[in-house]
Coordinates of C-alpha atoms in Angstrom, one line a residue:
M697 CA 124.6 105.6 109.5
R698 CA 125.0 102.0 107.9
K699 CA 128.1 101.1 109.4
S700 CA 126.4 101.8 112.9
L701 CA 123.0 99.5 112.4
L702 CA 124.9 96.3 113.6
S703 CA 125.8 98.2 117.1
V704 CA 122.3 99.9 116.9
C705 CA 120.8 96.4 116.7
V706 CA 123.2 94.8 119.3
A707 CA 122.0 97.5 121.6
A708 CA 118.3 97.2 120.8
V709 CA 117.9 93.8 121.7
L710 CA 119.9 94.1 124.9
A711 CA 117.6 97.1 126.4
P712 CA 114.0 95.5 125.9
M713 CA 115.5 92.1 127.2
A714 CA 116.8 94.3 130.5
L715 CA 113.6 96.2 130.8
S716 CA 111.6 93.2 130.5
M717 CA 113.0 91.2 133.2
G718 CA 113.5 93.8 136.2
I719 CA 116.4 91.6 137.3
A720 CA 119.7 92.5 139.2
H721 CA 122.8 93.7 137.2
G722 CA 124.9 90.2 137.9
A723 CA 121.9 87.9 136.8
E724 CA 120.6 89.8 133.7
A725 CA 124.2 89.5 132.7
D726 CA 124.3 86.1 132.8
S727 CA 121.0 85.5 131.2
L728 CA 121.9 87.3 128.5
A729 CA 125.5 85.8 127.9
S730 CA 123.5 82.5 127.5
A731 CA 121.2 84.3 125.2
M732 CA 124.0 85.5 122.9
T733 CA 126.3 82.4 123.0
D734 CA 123.8 79.5 122.8
G735 CA 122.7 81.3 119.4
K736 CA 123.5 79.3 116.0
A737 CA 126.2 80.1 113.5
S738 CA 126.0 79.6 109.8
I739 CA 127.6 80.4 106.2
N740 CA 126.3 80.3 103.1
L741 CA 128.0 80.0 99.6
N742 CA 127.3 80.4 95.9
L743 CA 130.0 80.4 93.0
R744 CA 128.2 81.2 90.0
Y745 CA 129.5 81.4 86.3
E746 CA 126.9 83.8 84.2
S747 CA 127.4 84.4 80.4
V748 CA 125.7 86.8 78.5
E749 CA 125.0 87.4 74.4
Q750 CA 123.0 89.8 73.0
D751 CA 122.2 90.6 69.5
N752 CA 123.6 94.4 69.6
A753 CA 126.6 96.3 69.7
L754 CA 127.3 95.6 73.3
K755 CA 130.3 93.1 74.1
D756 CA 129.5 89.2 74.9
A757 CA 129.8 89.3 78.9
D758 CA 130.8 86.9 81.6
A759 CA 131.5 86.8 85.0
L760 CA 132.7 84.5 88.0
T761 CA 131.3 85.5 91.4
L762 CA 131.4 84.0 95.1
R763 CA 128.7 85.3 97.7
T764 CA 129.2 84.6 100.9
R765 CA 127.0 85.2 103.8
L766 CA 127.9 84.9 107.3
N767 CA 124.7 84.7 109.8
Y768 CA 124.3 84.6 113.6
T769 CA 121.1 84.5 115.3
T770 CA 121.0 84.5 119.0
A771 CA 119.1 82.2 121.0
E772 CA 115.7 83.5 122.4
F773 CA 115.4 85.1 125.6
N774 CA 111.8 86.3 127.1
G775 CA 110.5 86.4 123.6
F776 CA 113.4 88.2 122.3
S777 CA 116.0 87.1 119.8
S778 CA 118.1 89.0 117.1
V779 CA 119.9 88.1 113.9
V780 CA 123.0 89.7 112.5
E781 CA 123.8 88.5 109.0
F782 CA 126.7 90.0 106.6
E783 CA 127.4 89.4 102.6
D784 CA 130.0 89.7 100.3
S785 CA 130.2 89.2 96.6
R786 CA 133.5 89.2 94.9
V787 CA 134.6 88.5 91.4
V788 CA 136.7 85.1 91.4
A789 CA 139.8 84.8 89.1
G790 CA 139.7 88.5 87.4
M791 CA 136.4 87.0 85.3
D792 CA 134.8 90.5 85.4
N793 CA 134.0 91.3 81.7
Y794 CA 130.6 92.3 82.3
N795 CA 128.7 95.8 83.1
D796 CA 127.4 95.6 87.1
G797 CA 124.6 97.7 86.4
L798 CA 126.2 100.6 88.0
G799 CA 128.2 102.1 85.3
Y800 CA 131.3 99.5 85.5
Q801 CA 132.5 98.5 81.9
A802 CA 129.2 99.9 80.6
G803 CA 130.1 98.8 77.0
Y804 CA 129.6 94.7 78.0
S805 CA 126.0 93.6 78.4
V806 CA 124.8 93.6 82.0
I807 CA 125.3 91.1 85.0
A808 CA 123.8 92.6 87.9
D809 CA 126.5 91.5 90.3
P810 CA 128.4 94.5 91.6
E811 CA 131.3 93.8 94.1
T812 CA 129.9 94.4 97.6
T813 CA 130.2 94.1 101.2
E814 CA 127.3 95.0 103.3
L815 CA 125.2 94.0 106.6
D816 CA 122.3 91.9 104.7
H817 CA 120.3 91.1 107.8
G818 CA 120.2 93.2 111.3
Y819 CA 117.3 92.8 113.3
V820 CA 115.7 92.6 116.7
Q821 CA 112.8 89.9 116.8
Y822 CA 109.9 89.6 119.6
K823 CA 107.7 87.0 119.7
N824 CA 104.8 86.5 122.2
Q825 CA 101.7 83.4 121.2
G826 CA 100.5 84.5 117.6
F827 CA 102.6 88.2 117.6
T828 CA 105.8 88.5 115.9
A829 CA 107.6 91.8 115.7
K830 CA 110.6 92.7 113.8
A831 CA 112.8 95.8 113.4
G832 CA 116.0 96.6 111.2
R833 CA 116.8 95.0 108.3
Q834 CA 115.5 92.1 107.0
A835 CA 114.3 89.9 103.7
L836 CA 110.3 89.7 102.9
M837 CA 108.4 87.6 100.8
F838 CA 104.8 87.4 99.8
D839 CA 102.6 85.5 98.0
G840 CA 105.4 83.8 95.4
Q841 CA 106.9 87.3 95.6
R842 CA 105.3 88.3 92.7
F843 CA 104.9 91.9 94.3
V844 CA 107.2 91.5 97.0
G845 CA 110.5 89.4 97.4
D846 CA 114.2 89.0 98.0
V847 CA 115.6 88.8 94.5
G848 CA 117.2 85.9 95.7
W849 CA 118.6 84.7 92.3
R850 CA 121.1 87.8 92.7
Q851 CA 124.4 87.5 94.5
D852 CA 123.2 90.8 96.4
R853 CA 119.6 90.2 97.5
Q854 CA 116.9 92.7 98.2
T855 CA 116.4 93.4 101.6
F856 CA 114.3 96.2 103.7
D857 CA 114.8 98.8 106.8
G858 CA 111.7 98.9 108.8
V859 CA 109.3 97.3 111.2
M860 CA 107.3 94.3 110.7
L861 CA 104.5 93.3 112.5
A862 CA 102.7 90.0 112.0
Y863 CA 99.8 88.2 114.0
Q864 CA 98.5 84.9 113.8
F865 CA 94.9 85.3 114.8
T866 CA 94.4 81.5 114.6
E867 CA 95.7 78.6 112.7
A868 CA 94.3 79.8 109.0
F869 CA 94.4 83.1 109.4
K870 CA 97.3 85.6 109.6
L871 CA 98.1 89.5 109.1
D872 CA 101.5 91.0 108.3
Y873 CA 102.3 94.7 107.9
M874 CA 105.4 96.0 107.5
Y875 CA 106.8 100.0 107.2
V876 CA 109.4 100.2 105.0
S877 CA 112.0 103.1 105.1
Q878 CA 114.7 101.9 103.0
R879 CA 114.8 99.2 100.2
N880 CA 118.2 97.7 100.1
R881 CA 118.2 96.8 96.2
I882 CA 120.5 94.3 94.5
F883 CA 122.9 96.7 93.2
A884 CA 125.4 97.0 96.4
E885 CA 124.4 100.4 98.5
D886 CA 124.9 102.4 95.1
R887 CA 120.8 102.2 94.4
D888 CA 119.3 101.8 97.5
L889 CA 116.0 103.8 97.9
D890 CA 114.5 106.0 100.7
A891 CA 111.2 104.9 101.1
K892 CA 107.4 105.5 102.8
D893 CA 106.0 102.1 101.9
H894 CA 103.1 100.2 103.7
L895 CA 102.9 96.9 103.0
I896 CA 99.7 94.8 103.9
N897 CA 98.8 91.0 103.4
A898 CA 96.3 89.3 105.1
S899 CA 96.1 85.1 104.6
L900 CA 93.6 82.7 105.4
K901 CA 94.1 79.1 104.8
T902 CA 91.0 76.5 103.4
D903 CA 90.3 73.1 102.3
L904 CA 91.0 73.9 98.6
G905 CA 93.9 76.5 99.0
L906 CA 95.1 79.7 100.6
L907 CA 93.5 83.4 100.1
S908 CA 95.2 86.4 100.3
A909 CA 94.6 89.8 100.2
Y910 CA 96.9 92.6 100.2
S911 CA 97.6 96.7 100.1
Y912 CA 101.1 97.9 99.0
L913 CA 101.2 101.4 99.2
L914 CA 104.9 102.4 98.0
E915 CA 106.6 105.9 97.9
V916 CA 110.0 106.8 97.3
D917 CA 111.3 109.5 99.8
D918 CA 112.7 111.9 97.7
N919 CA 110.3 115.3 98.1
T920 CA 108.3 114.0 94.8
T921 CA 104.8 113.0 94.1
N922 CA 105.5 109.4 93.4
G923 CA 102.8 107.2 94.9
L924 CA 102.2 103.8 93.4
D925 CA 99.4 101.8 95.4
T926 CA 98.4 98.6 94.4
Y927 CA 95.5 96.7 95.7
G928 CA 94.9 92.5 95.1
V929 CA 93.8 89.4 95.8
R930 CA 94.9 86.0 95.3
F931 CA 94.1 82.3 95.6
D932 CA 96.5 79.6 95.7
G933 CA 95.8 75.7 95.8
A934 CA 96.0 72.2 95.4
K935 CA 93.3 69.3 95.2
Q936 CA 94.6 65.5 95.5
L937 CA 92.4 63.4 92.5
Q938 CA 93.4 59.8 93.1
E939 CA 97.0 59.4 91.7
A940 CA 97.5 63.0 90.6
K941 CA 97.1 66.4 92.0
L942 CA 95.3 69.1 90.4
L943 CA 97.0 72.7 91.2
Y944 CA 95.9 76.2 90.6
A945 CA 96.4 79.7 91.4
L946 CA 94.3 82.7 90.4
E947 CA 95.2 86.2 90.8
Y948 CA 93.8 90.0 90.2
A949 CA 95.4 93.4 91.6
T950 CA 94.3 97.2 90.3
Q951 CA 96.9 99.9 90.5
D952 CA 97.2 103.6 90.7
A953 CA 100.2 105.3 90.0
D954 CA 100.5 109.4 90.8
S955 CA 103.0 111.8 89.8
A956 CA 103.3 115.7 89.8
S957 CA 102.2 115.7 86.0
S958 CA 100.4 112.4 85.5
S959 CA 98.0 109.6 86.9
Y960 CA 97.6 106.1 85.6
S961 CA 96.1 103.0 86.4
A962 CA 96.4 99.3 85.5
N963 CA 95.3 96.2 86.0
Y964 CA 96.7 92.6 86.8
Y965 CA 95.4 89.5 85.9
S966 CA 96.9 85.7 86.4
L967 CA 95.8 82.3 86.1
E968 CA 97.6 79.1 86.4
V969 CA 96.8 75.2 86.2
G970 CA 98.5 72.3 86.2
A971 CA 98.9 68.7 87.5
A972 CA 101.5 66.5 89.7
F973 CA 101.6 62.8 88.8
S974 CA 104.7 60.4 89.6
G975 CA 106.9 63.2 90.4
I976 CA 106.2 65.4 87.0
T977 CA 104.7 68.9 87.5
T978 CA 102.8 70.3 84.4
K979 CA 101.7 73.8 84.3
L980 CA 100.0 76.3 81.7
G981 CA 99.5 80.1 82.6
Y982 CA 98.3 83.3 81.3
E983 CA 99.7 86.9 83.1
V984 CA 98.5 90.1 81.9
L985 CA 100.3 93.3 83.1
G986 CA 97.6 95.7 82.1
S987 CA 98.5 99.0 80.2
D988 CA 96.9 102.3 80.8
D989 CA 95.8 103.1 77.2
G990 CA 99.5 102.1 75.9
L991 CA 101.0 105.0 78.2
Y992 CA 101.9 103.1 81.4
G993 CA 102.4 99.6 82.1
F994 CA 101.9 98.0 85.6
A995 CA 104.7 98.1 87.8
T996 CA 106.0 95.6 90.5
P997 CA 109.1 97.5 91.8
L998 CA 109.8 95.3 94.8
A999 CA 109.4 92.0 93.1
T1000 CA 111.3 89.2 92.5
L1001 CA 111.5 89.7 88.7
H1002 CA 113.6 87.2 87.8
K1003 CA 111.2 84.5 88.4
F1004 CA 108.6 85.8 86.0
N1005 CA 108.4 86.6 82.7
G1006 CA 111.3 84.9 81.4
W1007 CA 114.9 84.4 83.1
A1008 CA 116.4 86.3 80.0
D1009 CA 115.2 89.4 82.2
Q1010 CA 114.1 91.2 79.4
F1011 CA 110.8 92.5 81.6
L1012 CA 112.3 93.6 84.6
T1013 CA 110.1 96.8 83.7
T1014 CA 106.7 96.6 82.0
P1015 CA 106.7 98.3 78.8
K1016 CA 104.1 101.0 78.9
E1017 CA 101.8 99.2 76.0
G1018 CA 101.8 96.3 79.0
L1019 CA 102.5 93.0 78.7
V1020 CA 100.7 89.2 78.2
D1021 CA 102.7 86.4 79.1
M1022 CA 101.5 82.8 78.1
Y1023 CA 103.6 79.8 79.4
A1024 CA 104.1 76.7 79.9
L1025 CA 106.1 74.5 82.3
V1026 CA 106.9 70.6 82.8
S1027 CA 109.3 69.6 85.5
V1028 CA 110.9 65.9 85.4
P1029 CA 113.2 64.0 87.8
V1030 CA 116.0 63.2 86.5
G1031 CA 119.5 61.7 87.7
G1032 CA 118.3 62.7 91.3
G1033 CA 117.8 66.3 90.7
S1034 CA 115.1 68.2 88.7
F1035 CA 115.0 69.1 85.3
T1036 CA 112.3 72.1 84.0
L1037 CA 111.7 73.2 80.8
M1038 CA 109.7 76.7 80.2
Y1039 CA 108.2 78.3 77.3
H1040 CA 107.0 82.1 76.9
K1041 CA 104.8 83.9 74.4
F1042 CA 104.8 87.6 75.0
E1043 CA 102.5 90.0 73.6
T1044 CA 101.3 93.6 74.6
D1045 CA 98.0 94.2 76.1
E1046 CA 97.6 97.6 74.6
A1047 CA 98.9 97.0 70.8
N1048 CA 99.6 100.0 68.6
A1049 CA 100.5 99.9 65.2
T1050 CA 104.2 99.3 65.9
V1051 CA 104.1 97.3 68.9
D1052 CA 102.6 94.1 69.3
D1053 CA 104.7 90.8 69.2
L1054 CA 107.4 91.4 72.4
G1055 CA 109.0 87.8 71.4
S1056 CA 109.0 84.5 72.9
E1057 CA 111.3 82.4 75.4
I1058 CA 112.5 79.1 76.1
D1059 CA 114.0 78.6 79.7
L1060 CA 115.8 75.3 80.8
V1061 CA 116.9 74.4 84.4
Y1062 CA 118.7 71.4 86.3
T1063 CA 119.5 71.3 89.6
M1064 CA 121.0 68.4 92.0
P1065 CA 121.4 68.1 95.7
V1066 CA 124.8 66.6 96.7
A1067 CA 125.0 65.2 99.9
K1068 CA 123.3 67.0 102.6
N1069 CA 124.8 70.5 102.4
Y1070 CA 125.6 71.0 98.4
T1071 CA 123.2 72.2 95.5
L1072 CA 124.9 72.3 91.7
G1073 CA 122.9 74.0 88.9
V1074 CA 123.0 74.7 84.9
K1075 CA 120.4 77.2 83.7
Y1076 CA 120.2 78.6 80.1
A1077 CA 117.4 81.1 78.8
A1078 CA 117.1 82.2 75.0
Y1079 CA 114.9 85.0 74.1
S1080 CA 113.9 85.8 70.8
A1081 CA 112.7 89.5 70.0
G1082 CA 109.4 90.2 68.2
D1083 CA 108.5 93.7 66.4
A1084 CA 111.9 95.9 66.3
A1085 CA 110.0 99.0 67.7
A1086 CA 109.6 97.2 71.2
G1087 CA 113.5 97.8 71.6
K1088 CA 114.4 94.0 73.0
V1089 CA 117.1 92.1 70.5
D1090 CA 117.7 88.4 70.8
T1091 CA 119.7 87.3 74.1
D1092 CA 121.1 84.3 75.3
K1093 CA 122.3 83.6 79.1
V1094 CA 124.0 80.7 80.6
W1095 CA 124.5 79.9 84.3
L1096 CA 126.8 77.5 86.1
W1097 CA 126.7 77.4 90.0
G1098 CA 127.9 75.5 93.0
S1099 CA 126.0 76.4 96.3
A1100 CA 126.8 75.0 99.9
A1101 CA 125.3 75.9 103.4
F1102 CA 126.5 74.8 106.7

């Protein structure tokens, strides 16, 4: 079924074009040929070294992997276009001393970059004035990716199979809806999940920033009761104040989680303020993934989780006691690139007799563009564990990478 997805997409793009034009076969073939041949091909390469050291019985891990994406986007024809993209991730030079998250070399720490070759994008798109529809496999990102994202940091990014509908009512107001039938996660095809998800996001541009309201109604399609419904609102903006720019973001969400044996609810809060001046950006943030009486932690299973709560990835799953993340960031231009330093202090939302302090983390990253098509980067994360009962250990991670796009 997966192998036939490309042929389905190609057939799907040809059929509606022909129906919409209603023209003779010969002329139709010429127009379709132009739409297919006048498209754009692109390639994206990412070569990355990653190492992980943890204060436990697992062996230190290191991996050198190359991710390749080949993309072809057709020209638009009567409002229709299509995209096909293949993604491949390979170990380079035999450097594969790591647990890929699928059980391979389980004695090592995890580096979640399994070897894989798969269809990354394969969809048909239709546009007409303010209306856009996409059917097929596609990436999706809403509101900074805190709840829905593509996990683009990993070599095998997250995509979704389904139908996406969007309407731009005015220049300021937009409504997006997607029905997801399958979540294509970052662990090749082995951990993909059948789903019955409804994702709704409405956004309004104002003079002070972007106001968003959303409903993410998630359900894994496995014949069990497992609903996860999240409703929220976010405001994100900036205001110029003479030589500096004031930055601010505020968000609140509430969540209900249901299974055959239990039902939980939890809240989410986020407040971030900062300033940008002379190329320097500073931010202070306070984020709470709440708990339901220490029994359930607020969950964001479709998020780009690596982007939040520390790059050491110690909180990809929210502890049942919840998570409070107090953080500070400073980003400065250095040598033609950008250097960023972050500090996180983690606590529980619902402390108990054994778990309160969830540790701290220091994150560093430097990226530098080279010419037009290349980027170099180095990144470091150092997590220091808190209470032993929290189940976390000291963790150090290092990344070195180079990427190219043509």
